Coordinates of C-alpha atoms and ligand atoms in Angstrom, one line a residue:
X194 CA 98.7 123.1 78.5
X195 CA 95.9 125.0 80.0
X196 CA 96.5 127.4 82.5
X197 CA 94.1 129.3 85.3
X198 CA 93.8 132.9 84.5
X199 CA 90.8 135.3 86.0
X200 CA 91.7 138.5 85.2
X201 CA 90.5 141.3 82.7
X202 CA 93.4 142.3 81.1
X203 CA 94.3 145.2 78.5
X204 CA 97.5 144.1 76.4
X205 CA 99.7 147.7 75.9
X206 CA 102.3 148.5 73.5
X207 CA 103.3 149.9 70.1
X208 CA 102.0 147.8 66.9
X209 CA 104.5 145.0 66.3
X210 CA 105.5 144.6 70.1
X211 CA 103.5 141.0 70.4
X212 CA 100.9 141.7 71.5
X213 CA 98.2 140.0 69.6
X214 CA 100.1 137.0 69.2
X215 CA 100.7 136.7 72.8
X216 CA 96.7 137.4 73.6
X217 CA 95.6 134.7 71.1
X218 CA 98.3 131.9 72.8
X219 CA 97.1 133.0 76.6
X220 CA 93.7 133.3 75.5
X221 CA 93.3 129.8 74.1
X222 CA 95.4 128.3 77.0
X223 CA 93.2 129.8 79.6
X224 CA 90.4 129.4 77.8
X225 CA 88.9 133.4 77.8
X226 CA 87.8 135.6 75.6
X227 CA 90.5 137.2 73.1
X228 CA 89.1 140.8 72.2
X229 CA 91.3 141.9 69.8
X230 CA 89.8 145.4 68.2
X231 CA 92.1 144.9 64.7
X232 CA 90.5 141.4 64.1
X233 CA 86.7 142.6 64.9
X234 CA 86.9 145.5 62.3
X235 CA 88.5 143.6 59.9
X236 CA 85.2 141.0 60.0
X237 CA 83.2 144.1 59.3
X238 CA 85.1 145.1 56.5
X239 CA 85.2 141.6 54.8
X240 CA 81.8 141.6 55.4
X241 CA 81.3 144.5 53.6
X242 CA 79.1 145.9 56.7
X243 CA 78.6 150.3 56.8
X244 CA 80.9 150.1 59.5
X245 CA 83.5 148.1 57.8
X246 CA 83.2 150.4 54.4
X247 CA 83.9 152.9 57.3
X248 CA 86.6 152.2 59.2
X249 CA 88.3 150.7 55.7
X250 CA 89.0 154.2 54.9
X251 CA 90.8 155.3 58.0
X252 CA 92.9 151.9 58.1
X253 CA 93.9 152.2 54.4
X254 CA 95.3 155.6 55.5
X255 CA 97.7 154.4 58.6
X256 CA 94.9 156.3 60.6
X257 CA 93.0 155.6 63.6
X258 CA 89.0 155.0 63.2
X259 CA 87.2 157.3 65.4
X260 CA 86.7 156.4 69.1
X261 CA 82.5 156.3 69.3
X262 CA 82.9 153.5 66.6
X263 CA 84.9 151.5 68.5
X264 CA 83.8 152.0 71.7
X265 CA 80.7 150.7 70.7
X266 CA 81.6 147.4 69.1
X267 CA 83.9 146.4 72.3
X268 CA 80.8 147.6 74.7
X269 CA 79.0 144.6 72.6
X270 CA 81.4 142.5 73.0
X271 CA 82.1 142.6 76.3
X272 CA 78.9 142.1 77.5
X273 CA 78.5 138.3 75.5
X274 CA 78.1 135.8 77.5
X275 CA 81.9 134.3 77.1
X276 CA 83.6 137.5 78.3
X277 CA 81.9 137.4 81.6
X278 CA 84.6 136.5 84.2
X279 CA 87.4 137.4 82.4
X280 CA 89.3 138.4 78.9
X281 CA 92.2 140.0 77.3
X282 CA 91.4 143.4 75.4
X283 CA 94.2 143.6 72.7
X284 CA 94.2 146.8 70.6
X285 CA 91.6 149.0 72.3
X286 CA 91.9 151.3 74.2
X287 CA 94.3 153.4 72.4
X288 CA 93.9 157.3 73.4
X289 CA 93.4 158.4 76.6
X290 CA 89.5 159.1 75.8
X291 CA 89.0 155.2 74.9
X292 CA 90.5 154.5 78.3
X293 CA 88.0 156.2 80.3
X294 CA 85.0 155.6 77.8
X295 CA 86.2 151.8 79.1
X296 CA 86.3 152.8 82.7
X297 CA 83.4 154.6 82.7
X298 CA 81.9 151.1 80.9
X299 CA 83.1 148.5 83.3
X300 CA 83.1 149.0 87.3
X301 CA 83.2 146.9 90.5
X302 CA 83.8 143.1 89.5
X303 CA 84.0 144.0 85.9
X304 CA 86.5 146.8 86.0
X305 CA 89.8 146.4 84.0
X306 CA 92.4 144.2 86.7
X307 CA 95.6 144.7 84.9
X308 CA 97.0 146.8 82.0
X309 CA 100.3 144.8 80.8
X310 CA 102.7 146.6 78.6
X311 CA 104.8 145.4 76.4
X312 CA 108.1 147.0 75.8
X313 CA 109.9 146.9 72.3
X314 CA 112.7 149.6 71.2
X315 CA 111.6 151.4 68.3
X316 CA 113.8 149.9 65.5
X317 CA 112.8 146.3 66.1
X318 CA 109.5 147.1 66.0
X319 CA 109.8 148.6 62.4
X320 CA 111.6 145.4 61.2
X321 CA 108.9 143.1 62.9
X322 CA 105.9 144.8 61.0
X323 CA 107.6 145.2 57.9
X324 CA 108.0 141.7 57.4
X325 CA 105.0 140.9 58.6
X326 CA 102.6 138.6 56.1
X327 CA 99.1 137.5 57.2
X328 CA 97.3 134.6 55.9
X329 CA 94.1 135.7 53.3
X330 CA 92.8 132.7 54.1
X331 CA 93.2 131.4 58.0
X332 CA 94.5 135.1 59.7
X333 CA 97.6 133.0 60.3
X334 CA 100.3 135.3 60.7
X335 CA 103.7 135.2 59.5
X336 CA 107.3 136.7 58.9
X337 CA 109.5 137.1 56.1
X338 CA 112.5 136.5 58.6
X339 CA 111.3 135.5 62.3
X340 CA 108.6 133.3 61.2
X341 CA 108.9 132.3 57.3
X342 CA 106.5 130.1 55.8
X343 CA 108.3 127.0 54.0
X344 CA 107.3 127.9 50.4
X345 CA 107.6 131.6 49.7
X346 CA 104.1 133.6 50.3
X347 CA 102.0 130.1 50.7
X348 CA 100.5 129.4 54.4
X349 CA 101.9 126.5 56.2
X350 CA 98.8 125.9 57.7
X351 CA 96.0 125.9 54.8
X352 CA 98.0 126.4 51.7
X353 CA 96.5 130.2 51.5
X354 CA 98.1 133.5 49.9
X355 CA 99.8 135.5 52.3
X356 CA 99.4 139.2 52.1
X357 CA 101.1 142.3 53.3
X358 CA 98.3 144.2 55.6
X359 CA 98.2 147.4 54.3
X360 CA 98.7 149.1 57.7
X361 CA 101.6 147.0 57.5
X362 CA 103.4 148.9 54.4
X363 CA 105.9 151.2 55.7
X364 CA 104.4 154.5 55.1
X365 CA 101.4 153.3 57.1
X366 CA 103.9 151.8 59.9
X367 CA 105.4 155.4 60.5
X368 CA 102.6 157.0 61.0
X369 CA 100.8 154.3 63.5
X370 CA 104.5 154.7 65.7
X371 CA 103.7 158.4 65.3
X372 CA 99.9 157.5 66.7
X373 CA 101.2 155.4 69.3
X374 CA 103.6 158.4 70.8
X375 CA 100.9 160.9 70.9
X376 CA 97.8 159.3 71.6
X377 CA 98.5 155.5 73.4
X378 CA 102.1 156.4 75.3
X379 CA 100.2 158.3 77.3
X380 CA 98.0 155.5 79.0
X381 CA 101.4 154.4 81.0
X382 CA 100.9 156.8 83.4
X383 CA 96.9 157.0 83.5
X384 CA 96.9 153.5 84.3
X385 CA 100.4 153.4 86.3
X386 CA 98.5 155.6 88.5
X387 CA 95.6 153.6 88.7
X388 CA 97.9 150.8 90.2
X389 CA 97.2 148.3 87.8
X390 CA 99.8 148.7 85.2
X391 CA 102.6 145.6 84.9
X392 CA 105.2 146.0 82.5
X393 CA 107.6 143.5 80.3
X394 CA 110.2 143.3 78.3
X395 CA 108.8 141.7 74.7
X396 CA 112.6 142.2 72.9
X397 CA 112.6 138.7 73.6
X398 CA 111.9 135.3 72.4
X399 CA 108.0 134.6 72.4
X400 CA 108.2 131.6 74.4
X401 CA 109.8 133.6 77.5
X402 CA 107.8 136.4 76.9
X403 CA 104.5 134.3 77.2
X404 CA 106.1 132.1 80.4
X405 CA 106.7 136.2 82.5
X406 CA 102.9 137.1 80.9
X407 CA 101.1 134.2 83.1
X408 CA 102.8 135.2 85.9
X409 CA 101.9 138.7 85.5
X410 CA 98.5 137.9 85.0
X411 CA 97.9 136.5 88.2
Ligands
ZN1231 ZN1 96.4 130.0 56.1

């Protein structure tokens, strides 16, 4: 069903809390640019670009790639013609640096109109990435429990391998929770003091989850 939202929205929360599943079903619905940050870098790297041989090394590692890189690739992408009027920013920013690199990017009538974060307790957010398997084929993603593909590592949708991202392995997971404490927890209160932070509560069913986003994003 498509649904009427104008707003330029930054998804918040801890990897594993729904966000970029969320973004991609509002996104389509509404009919606006999904900018997710994880999906762009991964292109490069497929691609084999500099700056995908680049930030390979830091995601390999559970470890942030450095802000100036990113920064860049969103400015780009934000100014395409699609992303005008309004869009959902999933992934970026994620340190308090990125977040006013962004404001200092966007003013007025392009300025960032709501920051939505999504709530998830620690321990399910361990279980969600952990079984998390991603389509080498179509990005579909799936779950070994929550969302299981009907043959064993085979995509539903195209007959693909599934793989386990390897910021997805537990080692990696602990240390992006670790990164998400320090350097993105902190953007609650920049942006709760901005007045344009919303929270919800995402330790629920998607399908409720998504109903509360669109009326959030209004
Ligand atoms: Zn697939």
């Amino acid at each position: 069903m498509a649904v009427a939202v104008r707003a330029r929205c930054v998804f918040l929360g801890a990897p594993g809390a729904g966000k970029g599943t969320q973004a991609k079903k509002v996104a389509e619905a509404a009919s606006i640019a999904h900018i997710s940050t994880g999906d762009m870098l991964r292109a490069q790297v497929a691609a084999g670009t500099p700056l995908g041989a680049e930030a390979k090394s830091f995601m390999d590692a559970g470890k942030l790639v450095p802000d100036q890189v990113i920064i860049a690739m969103v400015q780009a992408r934000i100014a395409e013609p699609d992303a005008r009027e309004a869009w959902i920013l999933d992934g970026f920013p994620r340190t308090l640096p990125q977040a006013q690199a962004l404001d200092g990017t966007l003013s007025g009538a392009s300025a960032v109109s709501h920051v939505i974060y999504f709530d998830v307790p620690e321990s399910v957010l361990v279980g969600r990435l952990t079984g998390r398997r991603t389509c080498g084929k179509c990005g579909a993603i799936w779950h070994v429990d929550n969302h299981p593909t009907k043959v064993a590592d085979v995509c539903d949708n195209c007959g693909g391998g599934l793989v386990q991202r390897s910021d997805d392995r537990l080692e990696a997971i602990t240390q992006r929770l670790e990164q998400y404490r320090t350097l993105t927890a902190p953007l609650l209160a920049y942006y709760r003091e901005r007045g344009v932070l919303r929270e919800i509560d995402a330790n629920r069913s998607p399908s409720v989850v998504y109903e509360e986003l669109l009326n959030l994003m209004q």
